[in-house]
Backbone as a printed PyTorch tensor [residue, N CA C, xyz], in Angstrom:
tensor([[[  0.8480,  -1.1860,   0.0000],
         [  0.0000,   0.0000,   0.0000],
         [  0.8880,   1.2420,   0.0000]],

        [[  0.5510,   2.1570,  -0.8690],
         [  1.2770,   3.4190,  -0.9540],
         [  0.3360,   4.5640,  -0.6290]],

        [[  0.8900,   5.7070,  -0.3140],
         [  0.0880,   6.9070,  -0.0800],
         [ -0.7180,   7.2310,  -1.3300]],

        [[ -1.8770,   7.8570,  -1.1180],
         [ -2.7300,   8.2490,  -2.2320],
         [ -3.1640,   9.6990,  -2.0420]],

        [[ -3.6020,  10.3060,  -3.1350],
         [ -4.1290,  11.6670,  -3.0740],
         [ -5.5660,  11.6440,  -3.5600]],

        [[ -6.4460,  12.2540,  -2.7810],
         [ -7.8470,  12.4090,  -3.1580],
         [ -8.1590,  13.8960,  -3.0260]],

        [[ -8.6340,  14.4610,  -4.1040],
         [ -8.8510,  15.9080,  -4.1650],
         [ -7.5640,  16.6080,  -3.7380]],

        [[ -7.6130,  17.3730,  -2.6770],
         [ -6.4700,  18.1560,  -2.2180],
         [ -5.7530,  17.5500,  -1.0150]],

        [[ -6.1080,  16.3390,  -0.6310],
         [ -5.5710,  15.7330,   0.5980],
         [ -4.7520,  14.4840,   0.2910]],

        [[ -3.7280,  14.2730,   1.1230],
         [ -2.9130,  13.0570,   1.0170],
         [ -3.3110,  12.1040,   2.1380]],

        [[ -3.4340,  10.8290,   1.7820],
         [ -3.8090,   9.7860,   2.7240],
         [ -2.7310,   8.7100,   2.7300]],

        [[ -2.4370,   8.2020,   3.9180],
         [ -1.4070,   7.1760,   4.0760],
         [ -2.0590,   5.8410,   4.4290]],

        [[ -1.4250,   4.7250,   4.0880],
         [ -1.9850,   3.4140,   4.4170],
         [ -2.2340,   3.2760,   5.9160]],

        [[ -3.3560,   2.6410,   6.2520],
         [ -3.7290,   2.4890,   7.6630],
         [ -4.0880,   1.0390,   8.0050]],

        [[ -5.0950,   0.4730,   7.3210],
         [ -5.5230,  -0.9000,   7.5980],
         [ -5.7170,  -1.6080,   6.2590]],

        [[ -5.0150,  -2.7260,   6.0720],
         [ -5.1250,  -3.4160,   4.7850],
         [ -6.3690,  -4.3090,   4.7400]],

        [[ -6.7040,  -4.7270,   3.5360],
         [ -7.9450,  -5.4880,   3.2970],
         [ -7.9980,  -6.8130,   4.0520]],

        [[ -6.8630,  -7.4460,   4.2700],
         [ -6.8600,  -8.7190,   5.0170],
         [ -7.2360,  -8.5080,   6.4790]],

        [[ -6.7590,  -7.4260,   7.0680],
         [ -7.0990,  -7.1110,   8.4540],
         [ -8.5830,  -6.7470,   8.5450]],

        [[ -9.0920,  -5.9700,   7.5850],
         [-10.5170,  -5.6160,   7.5510],
         [-11.3590,  -6.8780,   7.4840]],

        [[-10.9610,  -7.7990,   6.6210],
         [-11.6950,  -9.0650,   6.4630],
         [-11.7830,  -9.8080,   7.7920]],

        [[-10.7140,  -9.8120,   8.5600],
         [-10.7070, -10.4870,   9.8650],
         [-11.6800,  -9.8240,  10.8370]],

        [[-11.7380,  -8.4830,  10.8420],
         [-12.6940,  -7.7770,  11.7070],
         [-14.1240,  -8.1470,  11.3350]],

        [[-14.4230,  -8.1460,  10.0400],
         [-15.7730,  -8.4450,   9.5630],
         [-16.1560,  -9.8820,   9.9130]],

        [[-15.2800, -10.8300,   9.6430],
         [-15.5640, -12.2350,   9.9500],
         [-15.7820, -12.4490,  11.4410]],

        [[-14.9450, -11.8240,  12.2650],
         [-15.0770, -11.9590,  13.7140],
         [-16.4310, -11.4180,  14.1870]],

        [[-16.8160, -10.2500,  13.6840],
         [-18.0940,  -9.6590,  14.0830],
         [-19.2700, -10.5350,  13.6670]],

        [[-19.2300, -11.0610,  12.4470],
         [-20.3190, -11.9160,  11.9630],
         [-20.4590, -13.1630,  12.8340]],

        [[-19.3510, -13.7750,  13.1800],
         [-19.3870, -14.9740,  14.0370],
         [-19.8790, -14.6360,  15.4350]],

        [[-19.4140, -13.5130,  15.9770],
         [-19.8090, -13.1120,  17.3240],
         [-21.3180, -12.8610,  17.3930]],

        [[-21.8540, -12.1610,  16.4270],
         [-23.2890, -11.8830,  16.4150],
         [-24.0800, -13.1780,  16.2520]],

        [[-23.6460, -14.0490,  15.3690],
         [-24.3330, -15.3330,  15.1720],
         [-24.3620, -16.1440,  16.4660]],

        [[-23.2760, -16.1130,  17.2170],
         [-23.2130, -16.8460,  18.4860],
         [-24.1210, -16.2280,  19.5460]],

        [[-24.2480, -14.9080,  19.5170],
         [-25.0440, -14.2150,  20.5330],
         [-26.5480, -14.3700,  20.3530]],

        [[-26.9920, -14.6100,  19.1260],
         [-28.4220, -14.6980,  18.8590],
         [-28.9400, -16.1170,  19.0500]],

        [[-30.2050, -16.2040,  19.3580],
         [-30.8820, -17.4890,  19.4550],
         [-30.7210, -18.2150,  18.1220]],

        [[-30.4510, -19.5290,  18.1490],
         [-30.2120, -20.2640,  16.8940],
         [-31.3500, -20.1730,  15.8720]],

        [[-32.5780, -19.9940,  16.3430],
         [-33.7300, -19.9250,  15.4350],
         [-34.0400, -18.5070,  14.9700]],

        [[-33.3690, -17.5360,  15.5370],
         [-33.6610, -16.1390,  15.2270],
         [-33.1190, -15.7380,  13.8530]],

        [[-33.9460, -15.0320,  13.0970],
         [-33.5490, -14.5040,  11.7920],
         [-33.5090, -12.9770,  11.9230]],

        [[-32.3150, -12.4290,  12.1360],
         [-32.2190, -10.9850,  12.3460],
         [-32.4040, -10.1950,  11.0530]],

        [[-32.7230,  -8.9200,  11.2420],
         [-32.7720,  -7.9810,  10.1300],
         [-31.5660,  -7.0620,  10.2970]],

        [[-30.6330,  -7.1390,   9.3690],
         [-29.4790,  -6.2510,   9.3770],
         [-29.8500,  -4.9980,   8.5930]],

        [[-29.5070,  -3.8480,   9.1580],
         [-29.8130,  -2.5730,   8.5210],
         [-28.5000,  -1.8350,   8.2960]],

        [[-28.1080,  -1.7200,   7.0350],
         [-26.9040,  -0.9770,   6.6810],
         [-27.2120,   0.5010,   6.5770]],

        [[-26.3040,   1.3180,   7.0790],
         [-26.4700,   2.7680,   7.0100],
         [-25.6790,   3.2660,   5.7980]],

        [[-26.4130,   3.7050,   4.7910],
         [-25.7990,   4.1840,   3.5560],
         [-25.3390,   5.6260,   3.7170]],

        [[-24.3200,   6.0230,   2.9910],
         [-23.6610,   5.2960,   1.9310],
         [-22.4940,   4.4650,   2.4490]],

        [[-21.8790,   4.8810,   3.5190],
         [-20.6020,   4.3290,   3.9390],
         [-20.5520,   2.8450,   4.2210]],

        [[-21.6590,   2.2560,   4.6790],
         [-21.5920,   0.8590,   5.1130],
         [-21.8720,  -0.1550,   4.0110]],

        [[-22.0870,   0.2650,   2.7790],
         [-22.5350,  -0.7000,   1.7680],
         [-21.5330,  -1.8280,   1.5290]],

        [[-20.2510,  -1.5490,   1.5370],
         [-19.2610,  -2.6130,   1.3270],
         [-19.1700,  -3.4930,   2.5730]],

        [[-19.1090,  -2.8590,   3.7310],
         [-19.0930,  -3.5960,   4.9970],
         [-20.3240,  -4.4910,   5.1070]],

        [[-21.5090,  -3.9640,   4.8210],
         [-22.7430,  -4.7440,   4.9310],
         [-22.7290,  -5.9350,   3.9780]],

        [[-22.2740,  -5.7270,   2.7530],
         [-22.2220,  -6.8260,   1.7780],
         [-21.2650,  -7.9200,   2.2390]],

        [[-20.0700,  -7.5320,   2.6750],
         [-19.1060,  -8.5220,   3.1560],
         [-19.6060,  -9.2120,   4.4210]],

        [[-20.2320,  -8.4300,   5.2990],
         [-20.7270,  -8.9780,   6.5630],
         [-21.7660, -10.0680,   6.3220]],

        [[-22.7800,  -9.7920,   5.5090],
         [-23.8280, -10.8040,   5.3480],
         [-23.3270, -12.0350,   4.5910]],

        [[-22.2880, -11.8760,   3.7900],
         [-21.6860, -13.0630,   3.1600],
         [-20.9650, -13.9210,   4.1970]],

        [[-20.4900, -13.2950,   5.2730],
         [-19.8170, -14.0320,   6.3520],
         [-20.7970, -14.5710,   7.3850]],

        [[-21.9750, -13.9790,   7.4540],
         [-22.9350, -14.3770,   8.4840],
         [-23.4310, -15.7920,   8.1840]],

        [[-23.2640, -16.7300,   9.1260],
         [-23.5020, -18.1470,   8.8260],
         [-24.9460, -18.6300,   8.9300]],

        [[-25.8840, -17.7580,   9.2170],
         [-27.2850, -18.1640,   9.3960],
         [-28.1800, -17.3560,   8.4680]],

        [[-29.4720, -17.6950,   8.4740],
         [-30.4400, -16.9310,   7.6990],
         [-30.5270, -15.5120,   8.2480]],

        [[-30.7640, -14.5590,   7.3460],
         [-30.9120, -13.1720,   7.7700],
         [-31.5900, -12.3730,   6.6620]],

        [[-32.0630, -11.2060,   7.0410],
         [-32.5970, -10.2400,   6.0880],
         [-31.6620,  -9.0410,   6.0990]],

        [[-31.6670,  -8.2790,   5.0200],
         [-30.8930,  -7.0330,   4.9810],
         [-31.7140,  -5.9520,   4.3140]],

        [[-31.5930,  -4.7630,   4.8580],
         [-32.2130,  -3.5780,   4.2780],
         [-31.2820,  -2.4010,   4.5890]],

        [[-31.6350,  -1.2380,   4.0900],
         [-30.7550,  -0.0840,   4.2610],
         [-31.5450,   1.1690,   4.5950]],

        [[-30.9000,   2.0790,   5.3120],
         [-31.3800,   3.4420,   5.4540],
         [-30.2540,   4.3390,   4.9670]],

        [[-30.6290,   5.4760,   4.4360],
         [-29.6030,   6.4060,   3.9620],
         [-29.6470,   7.6470,   4.8360]],

        [[-28.4780,   7.9530,   5.3910],
         [-28.3300,   9.1290,   6.2330],
         [-27.0160,   9.7960,   5.8530]],

        [[-26.9070,  11.0810,   6.1270],
         [-25.6780,  11.8020,   5.8200],
         [-25.3830,  12.8010,   6.9280]],

        [[-24.0870,  12.9270,   7.2640],
         [-23.7060,  13.8920,   8.3060],
         [-22.3590,  14.5640,   8.0350]],

        [[-21.7010,  14.2210,   6.9420],
         [-20.3650,  14.7570,   6.6780],
         [-20.3530,  15.6660,   5.4580]],

        [[-19.5250,  16.7020,   5.5410],
         [-19.1600,  17.5220,   4.4000],
         [-17.6450,  17.5870,   4.4160]],

        [[-17.0100,  17.0990,   3.3570],
         [-15.5450,  17.0440,   3.3400],
         [-15.0390,  16.0930,   4.4090]],

        [[-14.1320,  16.5770,   5.2670],
         [-13.5680,  15.7290,   6.3160],
         [-14.1840,  16.0390,   7.6750]],

        [[-15.2310,  16.8720,   7.7080],
         [-15.8220,  17.2920,   8.9730],
         [-17.2800,  16.8770,   9.0910]],

        [[-17.6510,  16.4890,  10.3130],
         [-19.0470,  16.2010,  10.6010],
         [-19.8020,  17.5120,  10.6760]],

        [[-20.9770,  17.5640,  10.0710],
         [-21.7880,  18.7770,  10.1230],
         [-22.5090,  18.8940,  11.4560]],

        [[-22.6230,  17.7630,  12.1700],
         [-23.3710,  17.7630,  13.4200],
         [-24.8640,  17.6200,  13.1930]],

        [[-25.2960,  17.6770,  11.9350],
         [-26.7080,  17.5390,  11.5930],
         [-26.8740,  16.2960,  10.7280]],

        [[-27.8980,  15.5290,  11.0250],
         [-28.1540,  14.2890,  10.3020],
         [-29.2940,  14.5120,   9.3150]],

        [[-29.0790,  14.1240,   8.0750],
         [-30.1250,  14.2030,   7.0620],
         [-30.6480,  12.7960,   6.8100]],

        [[-31.9870,  12.6340,   6.8670],
         [-32.6340,  11.3670,   6.4890],
         [-32.8940,  11.4350,   4.9970]],

        [[-32.3550,  10.4960,   4.2720],
         [-32.5520,  10.5180,   2.8340],
         [-33.4200,   9.3620,   2.3520]],

        [[-33.3090,   8.2000,   2.9730],
         [-34.1490,   7.0440,   2.6620],
         [-34.4010,   6.3170,   3.9730]],

        [[-35.6340,   5.8960,   4.2050],
         [-35.9730,   5.2580,   5.4670],
         [-36.3850,   3.8090,   5.3150]],

        [[-36.8150,   3.2270,   6.4280],
         [-37.2430,   1.8270,   6.4890],
         [-38.6810,   1.7020,   6.0030]],

        [[-38.9130,   0.7680,   5.1000],
         [-40.2650,   0.5000,   4.6140],
         [-40.8080,  -0.8380,   5.1070]],

        [[-39.9370,  -1.7100,   5.6230],
         [-40.3330,  -3.0300,   6.0620],
         [-41.0120,  -2.9960,   7.4300]],

        [[-41.8700,  -3.9790,   7.6920],
         [-42.4730,  -4.1510,   9.0150],
         [-41.4680,  -4.9090,   9.8810]],

        [[-40.9870,  -4.2710,  10.9190],
         [-39.9690,  -4.8630,  11.7920],
         [-40.5370,  -5.3130,  13.1330]],

        [[-41.8400,  -5.3190,  13.2620],
         [-42.4870,  -5.6780,  14.5170],
         [-42.0130,  -7.0430,  15.0090]],

        [[-41.5230,  -7.0660,  16.2580],
         [-41.1170,  -8.3120,  16.8950],
         [-39.7950,  -8.8890,  16.4110]],

        [[-39.0640,  -8.1480,  15.6210],
         [-37.8110,  -8.6660,  15.0560],
         [-36.5900,  -8.0800,  15.7570]],

        [[-35.4980,  -8.8310,  15.6910],
         [-34.2120,  -8.3270,  16.1630],
         [-33.5660,  -7.5770,  15.0050]],

        [[-33.2340,  -6.3230,  15.2600],
         [-32.6250,  -5.4630,  14.2510],
         [-31.1930,  -5.1740,  14.6700]],

        [[-30.2790,  -5.3790,  13.7450],
         [-28.8680,  -5.1000,  14.0140],
         [-28.3830,  -4.0980,  12.9750]],

        [[-27.9970,  -2.9280,  13.4780],
         [-27.5050,  -1.8590,  12.6290],
         [-26.0700,  -2.1590,  12.2290]],

        [[-25.7650,  -2.0270,  10.9490],
         [-24.3980,  -2.1790,  10.4510],
         [-23.8930,  -0.7980,  10.0410]],

        [[-23.0080,  -0.2370,  10.8470],
         [-22.4330,   1.0850,  10.6010],
         [-20.9860,   0.9330,  10.1800]],

        [[-20.5380,   1.7830,   9.2750],
         [-19.1440,   1.7790,   8.8710],
         [-18.2600,   2.3530,   9.9680]],

        [[-18.6930,   3.4870,  10.5510],
         [-17.8860,   4.1520,  11.5650],
         [-18.7980,   4.9440,  12.4930]],

        [[-18.4770,   4.9180,  13.7690],
         [-19.1670,   5.7560,  14.7500],
         [-18.1230,   6.6490,  15.3820]],

        [[-18.3730,   7.9580,  15.2780],
         [-17.4620,   8.9020,  15.9250],
         [-18.2190,   9.6830,  17.0010]],

        [[-18.8240,  10.8230,  16.6940],
         [-19.4860,  11.6260,  17.7260],
         [-20.7030,  10.9370,  18.3250]],

        [[-21.3510,  10.0920,  17.5420],
         [-22.5660,   9.4190,  18.0060],
         [-23.8400,  10.1070,  17.5520]],

        [[-23.7280,  11.2030,  16.7940],
         [-24.9220,  11.9100,  16.3310],
         [-25.7960,  11.0290,  15.4360]],

        [[-25.1850,  10.3290,  14.4870],
         [-25.9570,   9.4350,  13.6210],
         [-26.5540,   8.3000,  14.4440]],

        [[-25.7940,   7.7750,  15.3860],
         [-26.2860,   6.6970,  16.2480],
         [-27.5210,   7.1520,  17.0320]],

        [[-27.5060,   8.3610,  17.5690],
         [-28.6600,   8.8890,  18.2930],
         [-29.8770,   8.9590,  17.3820]],

        [[-29.6670,   9.3510,  16.1500],
         [-30.7610,   9.4210,  15.1880],
         [-31.2890,   8.0210,  14.8540]],

        [[-30.3920,   7.0500,  14.7780],
         [-30.7970,   5.6650,  14.5290],
         [-31.7000,   5.1720,  15.6560]],

        [[-31.2970,   5.4150,  16.8970],
         [-32.1300,   5.0120,  18.0240],
         [-33.4960,   5.6720,  17.9450]],

        [[-33.5400,   6.9260,  17.5190],
         [-34.8160,   7.6430,  17.3890],
         [-35.6900,   7.0110,  16.3040]],

        [[-35.0840,   6.6680,  15.1720],
         [-35.8330,   6.0490,  14.0670],
         [-36.5100,   4.7540,  14.5100]],

        [[-35.8040,   3.9600,  15.3180],
         [-36.3140,   2.6330,  15.6860],
         [-37.1310,   2.6190,  16.9820]],

        [[-37.2590,   3.7640,  17.6210],
         [-37.9830,   3.8460,  18.8910],
         [-39.4270,   3.3560,  18.7770]],

        [[-40.1110,   3.6990,  17.7150],
         [-41.5320,   3.3710,  17.5590],
         [-41.7910,   2.1930,  16.6230]],

        [[-40.7820,   1.4150,  16.3170],
         [-40.9430,   0.3210,  15.3570],
         [-41.4070,  -0.9870,  16.0050]],

        [[-41.5440,  -1.0250,  17.3210],
         [-41.9950,  -2.2170,  18.0510],
         [-41.1410,  -3.4430,  17.7400]],

        [[-39.8290,  -3.2230,  17.7000],
         [-38.9090,  -4.3240,  17.4460],
         [-38.6290,  -5.0790,  18.7360]],

        [[-38.1660,  -6.2970,  18.5960],
         [-37.8200,  -7.1280,  19.7490],
         [-36.5470,  -6.6300,  20.4200]],

        [[-35.5370,  -6.3230,  19.5970],
         [-34.2320,  -5.9390,  20.1250],
         [-33.5010,  -5.1100,  19.0730]],

        [[-32.7650,  -4.0900,  19.5300],
         [-31.9440,  -3.2790,  18.6370],
         [-30.5030,  -3.3750,  19.1060]],

        [[-29.6280,  -3.7670,  18.1890],
         [-28.2030,  -3.8560,  18.4870],
         [-27.4280,  -3.0640,  17.4420]],

        [[-26.2540,  -2.6140,  17.8500],
         [-25.4250,  -1.7880,  16.9770],
         [-24.0980,  -2.4970,  16.7450]],

        [[-23.7240,  -2.6160,  15.4680],
         [-22.4290,  -3.1830,  15.0870],
         [-21.7330,  -2.1620,  14.1930]],

        [[-20.5430,  -1.7490,  14.5860],
         [-19.7880,  -0.7910,  13.7800],
         [-18.4140,  -1.3420,  13.4710]],

        [[-17.9910,  -1.1690,  12.2470],
         [-16.6760,  -1.6590,  11.8620],
         [-15.5840,  -0.8530,  12.5620]],

        [[-15.7540,   0.4700,  12.5990],
         [-14.7650,   1.3340,  13.2500],
         [-15.4550,   2.2310,  14.2730]],

        [[-14.7480,   2.5060,  15.3700],
         [-15.2790,   3.3290,  16.4470],
         [-14.1920,   4.2760,  16.9320]],

        [[-14.5600,   5.5530,  17.0840],
         [-13.6270,   6.5700,  17.5830],
         [-14.0390,   6.9580,  19.0100]],

        [[-13.5540,   6.2390,  20.0110],
         [-13.9970,   6.4890,  21.3880],
         [-13.6370,   7.8730,  21.9190]],

        [[-12.5730,   8.4780,  21.4090],
         [-12.1350,   9.7810,  21.9150],
         [-13.1230,  10.9130,  21.6270]],

        [[-13.9690,  10.7490,  20.6120],
         [-14.9070,  11.8190,  20.2610],
         [-16.3680,  11.4090,  20.4370]],

        [[-16.6090,  10.1970,  20.9170],
         [-17.9730,   9.7050,  21.1340],
         [-18.5950,  10.4810,  22.2880]],

        [[-19.7440,  11.1230,  22.0410],
         [-20.3420,  12.0260,  23.0220],
         [-21.7230,  11.5890,  23.5150]],

        [[-22.1330,  10.3930,  23.2170],
         [-23.4830,   9.9600,  23.5770],
         [-23.4220,   8.8310,  24.6050]],

        [[-24.4970,   8.7290,  25.3680],
         [-24.6350,   7.6340,  26.3300],
         [-25.5020,   6.5540,  25.6960]],

        [[-25.0330,   5.9880,  24.6060],
         [-25.7760,   4.9760,  23.8600],
         [-24.9270,   3.7200,  23.7250]],

        [[-25.5400,   2.5590,  23.8530],
         [-24.7580,   1.3240,  23.7450],
         [-24.3450,   1.0020,  22.3150]],

        [[-23.1400,   0.4800,  22.1910],
         [-22.6350,  -0.0670,  20.9320],
         [-22.2810,  -1.5140,  21.2650]],

        [[-22.9470,  -2.4500,  20.6080],
         [-22.8230,  -3.8580,  20.9870],
         [-21.6160,  -4.5590,  20.3880]],

        [[-21.2350,  -4.1830,  19.1750],
         [-20.1470,  -4.8650,  18.4770],
         [-19.2550,  -3.8350,  17.7970]],

        [[-17.9580,  -3.9410,  18.0440],
         [-16.9890,  -3.0230,  17.4560],
         [-15.9020,  -3.8450,  16.7730]],

        [[-15.6820,  -3.5740,  15.4900],
         [-14.6070,  -4.2450,  14.7650],
         [-13.2530,  -3.7750,  15.2450]],

        [[-13.0570,  -2.4410,  15.2710],
         [-11.7850,  -1.8720,  15.7140],
         [-12.0080,  -0.4470,  16.1950]],

        [[-11.4620,  -0.1370,  17.3640],
         [-11.4300,   1.2400,  17.8510],
         [-10.2040,   1.9200,  17.2540]],

        [[-10.4010,   3.1680,  16.8170],
         [ -9.3120,   3.9120,  16.1770],
         [ -9.2430,   5.3180,  16.7570]],

        [[ -8.1140,   5.9830,  16.5250],
         [ -7.9600,   7.3770,  16.9260],
         [ -8.8400,   8.2630,  16.0560]],

        [[ -9.0410,   9.4850,  16.5170],
         [ -9.8810,  10.4370,  15.7950],
         [ -9.1100,  11.0780,  14.6410]],

        [[ -8.8880,  10.2840,  13.6150],
         [ -8.2680,  10.7690,  12.3820],
         [ -9.1670,  10.3440,  11.2300]],

        [[ -9.2650,  11.1860,  10.2270],
         [-10.1550,  10.9500,   9.1000],
         [ -9.6320,   9.7970,   8.2490]],

        [[-10.5330,   8.8670,   7.8870],
         [-10.1450,   7.7180,   7.0770],
         [-11.0360,   7.6100,   5.8370]],

        [[-10.4780,   6.9730,   4.8060],
         [-11.2100,   6.6950,   3.5710],
         [-10.9230,   5.2630,   3.1370]],

        [[-11.8000,   4.7700,   2.2640],
         [-11.6450,   3.4270,   1.7140],
         [-12.6790,   2.4850,   2.3020]],

        [[-12.8750,   1.3630,   1.6340],
         [-13.8080,   0.3330,   2.0790],
         [-15.1870,   0.9320,   2.3790]],

        [[-15.6410,   1.8050,   1.4940],
         [-16.9620,   2.4200,   1.6300],
         [-16.9300,   3.8320,   2.1830]],

        [[-15.8820,   4.1830,   2.8940],
         [-15.7600,   5.5240,   3.4690],
         [-15.1660,   6.4730,   2.4230]],

        [[-15.6720,   7.7140,   2.3900],
         [-15.2360,   8.6220,   1.3340],
         [-14.7290,   9.9470,   1.8640]],

        [[-14.0970,  10.6750,   0.9660],
         [-13.7670,  12.0840,   1.1620],
         [-14.3880,  12.8320,  -0.0070]],

        [[-15.4070,  13.6000,   0.2690],
         [-16.1540,  14.3340,  -0.7610],
         [-16.5250,  13.4520,  -1.9510]],

        [[-17.0230,  12.2580,  -1.6500],
         [-17.5380,  11.3720,  -2.6850],
         [-16.5340,  10.4310,  -3.3150]],

        [[-15.2540,  10.6020,  -3.0440],
         [-14.2340,   9.7390,  -3.6430],
         [-13.5640,   8.8640,  -2.5740]],

        [[-13.0630,   7.7280,  -3.0210],
         [-12.3080,   6.8300,  -2.1520],
         [-13.0910,   5.6370,  -1.6460]],

        [[-14.4070,   5.6090,  -1.8460],
         [-15.2200,   4.4900,  -1.3440],
         [-14.7840,   3.1500,  -1.9370]],

        [[-14.2890,   3.1740,  -3.1660],
         [-13.9440,   1.9460,  -3.8770],
         [-12.5920,   1.3630,  -3.4800]],

        [[-11.8330,   2.0350,  -2.6540],
         [-10.5320,   1.5180,  -2.2250],
         [-10.7210,   0.3000,  -1.3340]],

        [[-10.0210,  -0.7950,  -1.5910],
         [-10.2030,  -2.0030,  -0.7840],
         [ -9.5240,  -1.9390,   0.5910]],

        [[ -8.6280,  -0.9820,   0.7810],
         [ -7.9140,  -0.8120,   2.0410],
         [ -8.3730,   0.5010,   2.6820]],

        [[ -7.9970,   0.7000,   3.9400],
         [ -8.3160,   1.9420,   4.6390],
         [ -7.0580,   2.8200,   4.6700]],

        [[ -7.2570,   4.0850,   4.3490],
         [ -6.2020,   5.0860,   4.3710],
         [ -6.5830,   6.1750,   5.3680]],

        [[ -5.5630,   6.7490,   5.9870],
         [ -5.7550,   7.7790,   6.9990],
         [ -5.2060,   9.1110,   6.4780]],

        [[ -5.9050,  10.1910,   6.7990],
         [ -5.4610,  11.5060,   6.3860],
         [ -4.0850,  11.8010,   6.9500]],

        [[ -3.1700,  12.2000,   6.0760],
         [ -1.8150,  12.5440,   6.5110],
         [ -1.8450,  13.9340,   7.1320]],

        [[ -1.2750,  14.0030,   8.3230],
         [ -1.2850,  15.2910,   9.0350],
         [  0.1080,  15.8770,   9.0860]]])
């Protein structure tokens, strides 16, 4: 892996695709073990960032499951706006089901708070949160996160679905903003 340039920023190699694969596989196995053997969970990917993670995750998940997506946005460039935009919501009936959110990254927790709000009135059996990356240093909410692939420092990353102004999502590895 070599440094890359996206728009006006330089990014350095951070986490290679083999390490990412191990995080995803571990999370899928852990969730499968935690759920009742007969339970068919509904995984909800948060678009746009989680689409690659969600696809890889459900291919690793060893049991029956459903998948759907919600689209939310909170970033402009390399900064969180602090405001969450709902762009596409849930249309499925989730009554009595276990819902597991698949997030690419949780930093401040603003999107997570909005997710909890969205599912508050859905009459689901259980809501769990699984995030591939977590930035504990900037997390500001008192909300549970059930599964974490890897905790990282508060540095901007791209690749594996994560972008910088729309570019970099297609990179198979994770790159970190060079400071």
